[in-house]
């Protein structure tokens, strides 16, 4: 008879090849059609359970810019969030996830200006321009939304939050009003790039560097302090106290000298005192040679030397204005060129401004918006253009002897991208948030301590930044954004931004969006009869600046968490790249403290950046860019998701073709293991017989269930601590080591050849059913498509079949009844024994004494292995050999088994042929076959 038909061979419709493209398309369709996102929320919705389990869990999405296709960093960020949200939901948390986009801002504005410039667009029509910006932003919101969906991210994609929503914009204005009312908002001077031709502020992105000819001058700042007071290390008794001593400053912008208020030295550099005959010069030691040759100094002698930090606080004479200027310390001073002393004009430079803040230096700004000097400067340059002033100032210093050297050189200088003319740094009135008002900084620092930071170093990073940050300049001279909600009284010139002034704008923006602000005059926005609270004036003008986009995105906690019905304030988690300690985390924190006195998050998680497998940044020119769309197309979104999970996100995350191939291999191993389990559970689904083991579970099955429950413990801990790479390793190791290398091999004989309803076979199926059910759920937050696909093939089977999405199921919990530590210890010994047996088996096969393990008799010496007696009956199964004998002594010997080979199970057994009906079968097989064929 044909015995093959009596075997219980594995069978499943689950395809051998993954074909993720097809599966993913099908699952995306299913999730959308069945609205699984909202079904999960509905299942977990328990009102008023914040802070409990199950309760609410809010991961608040940081909004990306919609100005291009998503890149790998976006994919990584959204996938990490998705893993967390799905895991929390499967734990029973009500975890709504509202994705957002940061729609205003310079990247879009610049892009549009570039496009429109070629089509002769007139900038005067700001509303038309803003509408085009909006169109542009919405186009990319749509594009990115589709790209994110394809990654399998669950979110309320139909109703995301956009920073251009009217409700969002109105909330920003309301929040600004609250901060203004509490006194955090003020106006002050700050230098910005300024085009004197176009009379406008320019953003960094609008600057083009071109070579320009500039003067290069060395000038003296004579030291005013009594020379005997100078705190140098060397007490030289022969110091030439009668000669004038001067710090030598090098600059290429003589026209900024009228605004000079200090000279900066690097605190750690050495500065030398150089006696050149009639006077003494002070320059950095590292630039001495250069200086001596530039000035062609013949006779010179170093008389003293000191560190820059000892010069701090000294006073010098301005070279042509009756002004005393202090020496300050600044780490930005370099030894690249010049003298190691830098002239500081806080009104004319970004670094100068920072130094000015630190030393509370005055910000002088004698240049008007067209680039001409006002009347606060000496007569000889009053009313002159800054370029002309360069020459006049140089001549003046030549006359009074403070100029040591003048030459000209070409160097890259910032130019305006519109008119191509040189631009200047010019201090203008800007809006600020005062970080030291009402202890804002201290409160923010306290809130940092109360927040959980993943990884932990994030805490020190943001603490350091908040500790040292200057006031926040929140105004921008742009068009595509939310206006600074302030009016100016025409009579007294004071800005008005609180109370009814704020309310009027909030109402307007709720109705018309911020376009309403640009479309209307102040008198049409304010209620009739509005009076200036300071002077009673009745006429007002509008502020023309807009808010920094970081103010917009930093308001999201108020504009989204407070306004969306399904959300609540504060969030449980913010999760972004580690650059956001400087950006979104910080702006959100400061605004929330000012607004509500508390951090908007309970925990913050940061991830690294994507790099290639050689540690290089991804760039088009290097050709090492991994494009998520391309990965999804060629490998499948699940492989990309597995890559995200497999990489420790705390460091930079490496991706390349090679790495993706490795991840794909790992993916295949996990999937194949699941397929094997599935294919052996085909008959474990007959109603009435599921779960039933006709007798007690075999010890080997108890052991693998123990391993499964250890896996559940490990992955639960790792998920809870956001250690997804540990989830990945635990799942992978379980599949490859525990299952493929041991358990599944050990179970094949009883599954295929055992009686269909035998204890041995049903016991294995019971365990395998538990394993597959748990694995599908454990992998679901990461391998979402594959888990959902596996579930589809389990529809009739077990409790999983009653739900139509894996995400509606609960995460498995470790069952203490399987966590038997004695069993665990014994199995460590068993697996060790198996290793020893196989070493011997290989040796015997090498000597051609036996051909396969199916014909082996293994004799195990029980000396030192007394425990083996307790599981004697199980040993053939565990060792996958037909015959095992326990003998005296400690040796392990492998011989050819006695008896004959059973044609059904291929094992050599002594009882083959004992059954007259089935002469070629072993006793077990004859028994099985007899039950099938009556
Ligand atoms: Zn210009
Ligand atoms: Zn007034
Ligand atoms: Zn047999």
CSV table of N, CA and C in Angstrom, one decimal, residues 28-42 154-158 804-805 808:
chain,number,residue,atom,x,y,z
A,28,UNK,N,-3.3,47.4,3.1
A,28,UNK,CA,-3.6,48.8,3.1
A,28,UNK,C,-5.1,49.0,2.8
A,29,UNK,N,-5.5,48.3,1.8
A,29,UNK,CA,-6.9,48.4,1.3
A,29,UNK,C,-7.9,48.0,2.4
A,30,UNK,N,-7.5,46.9,3.1
A,30,UNK,CA,-8.3,46.3,4.2
A,30,UNK,C,-8.4,47.3,5.3
A,31,UNK,N,-7.3,47.8,5.7
A,31,UNK,CA,-7.2,48.7,6.9
A,31,UNK,C,-8.1,50.0,6.6
A,32,UNK,N,-8.0,50.5,5.4
A,32,UNK,CA,-8.7,51.7,5.0
A,32,UNK,C,-10.2,51.4,5.0
A,33,UNK,N,-10.5,50.3,4.3
A,33,UNK,CA,-11.9,49.9,4.1
A,33,UNK,C,-12.6,49.7,5.4
A,34,UNK,N,-11.9,48.9,6.2
A,34,UNK,CA,-12.6,48.6,7.5
A,34,UNK,C,-12.3,49.6,8.6
A,35,UNK,N,-11.6,50.7,8.3
A,35,UNK,CA,-11.3,51.7,9.2
A,35,UNK,C,-10.7,51.2,10.5
A,36,UNK,N,-9.7,50.4,10.4
A,36,UNK,CA,-9.1,49.7,11.6
A,36,UNK,C,-8.6,50.7,12.6
A,37,UNK,N,-8.1,51.9,12.1
A,37,UNK,CA,-7.6,52.9,13.1
A,37,UNK,C,-8.7,53.3,14.1
A,38,UNK,N,-9.9,53.6,13.6
A,38,UNK,CA,-10.9,54.0,14.5
A,38,UNK,C,-11.5,52.8,15.3
A,39,UNK,N,-11.5,51.6,14.7
A,39,UNK,CA,-11.9,50.4,15.4
A,39,UNK,C,-11.1,50.2,16.7
A,40,UNK,N,-9.8,50.4,16.5
A,40,UNK,CA,-8.9,50.2,17.6
A,40,UNK,C,-9.2,51.2,18.7
A,41,UNK,N,-9.4,52.5,18.3
A,41,UNK,CA,-9.7,53.5,19.3
A,41,UNK,C,-11.0,53.2,20.0
A,42,UNK,N,-12.0,52.8,19.2
A,42,UNK,CA,-13.3,52.5,19.8
A,42,UNK,C,-13.2,51.3,20.8
A,154,UNK,N,-0.3,53.8,11.1
A,154,UNK,CA,-1.7,54.0,11.5
A,154,UNK,C,-1.9,55.4,12.1
A,155,UNK,N,-2.8,56.2,11.6
A,155,UNK,CA,-3.0,57.5,12.1
A,155,UNK,C,-4.3,58.0,11.5
A,156,UNK,N,-4.8,59.2,12.1
A,156,UNK,CA,-6.0,59.8,11.5
A,156,UNK,C,-5.6,60.6,10.3
A,157,UNK,N,-5.3,59.8,9.2
A,157,UNK,CA,-4.8,60.5,8.0
A,157,UNK,C,-5.8,61.4,7.4
A,158,UNK,N,-7.1,61.1,7.6
A,158,UNK,CA,-8.1,62.0,7.0
A,158,UNK,C,-8.2,63.3,7.7
A,804,UNK,N,-10.9,40.4,13.1
A,804,UNK,CA,-10.4,40.5,11.7
A,804,UNK,C,-9.2,41.4,11.6
A,805,UNK,N,-8.6,41.8,12.7
A,805,UNK,CA,-7.3,42.5,12.5
A,805,UNK,C,-6.4,42.2,13.8
A,808,UNK,N,-6.5,44.5,16.8
A,808,UNK,CA,-7.7,44.5,17.7
A,808,UNK,C,-7.4,43.4,18.8
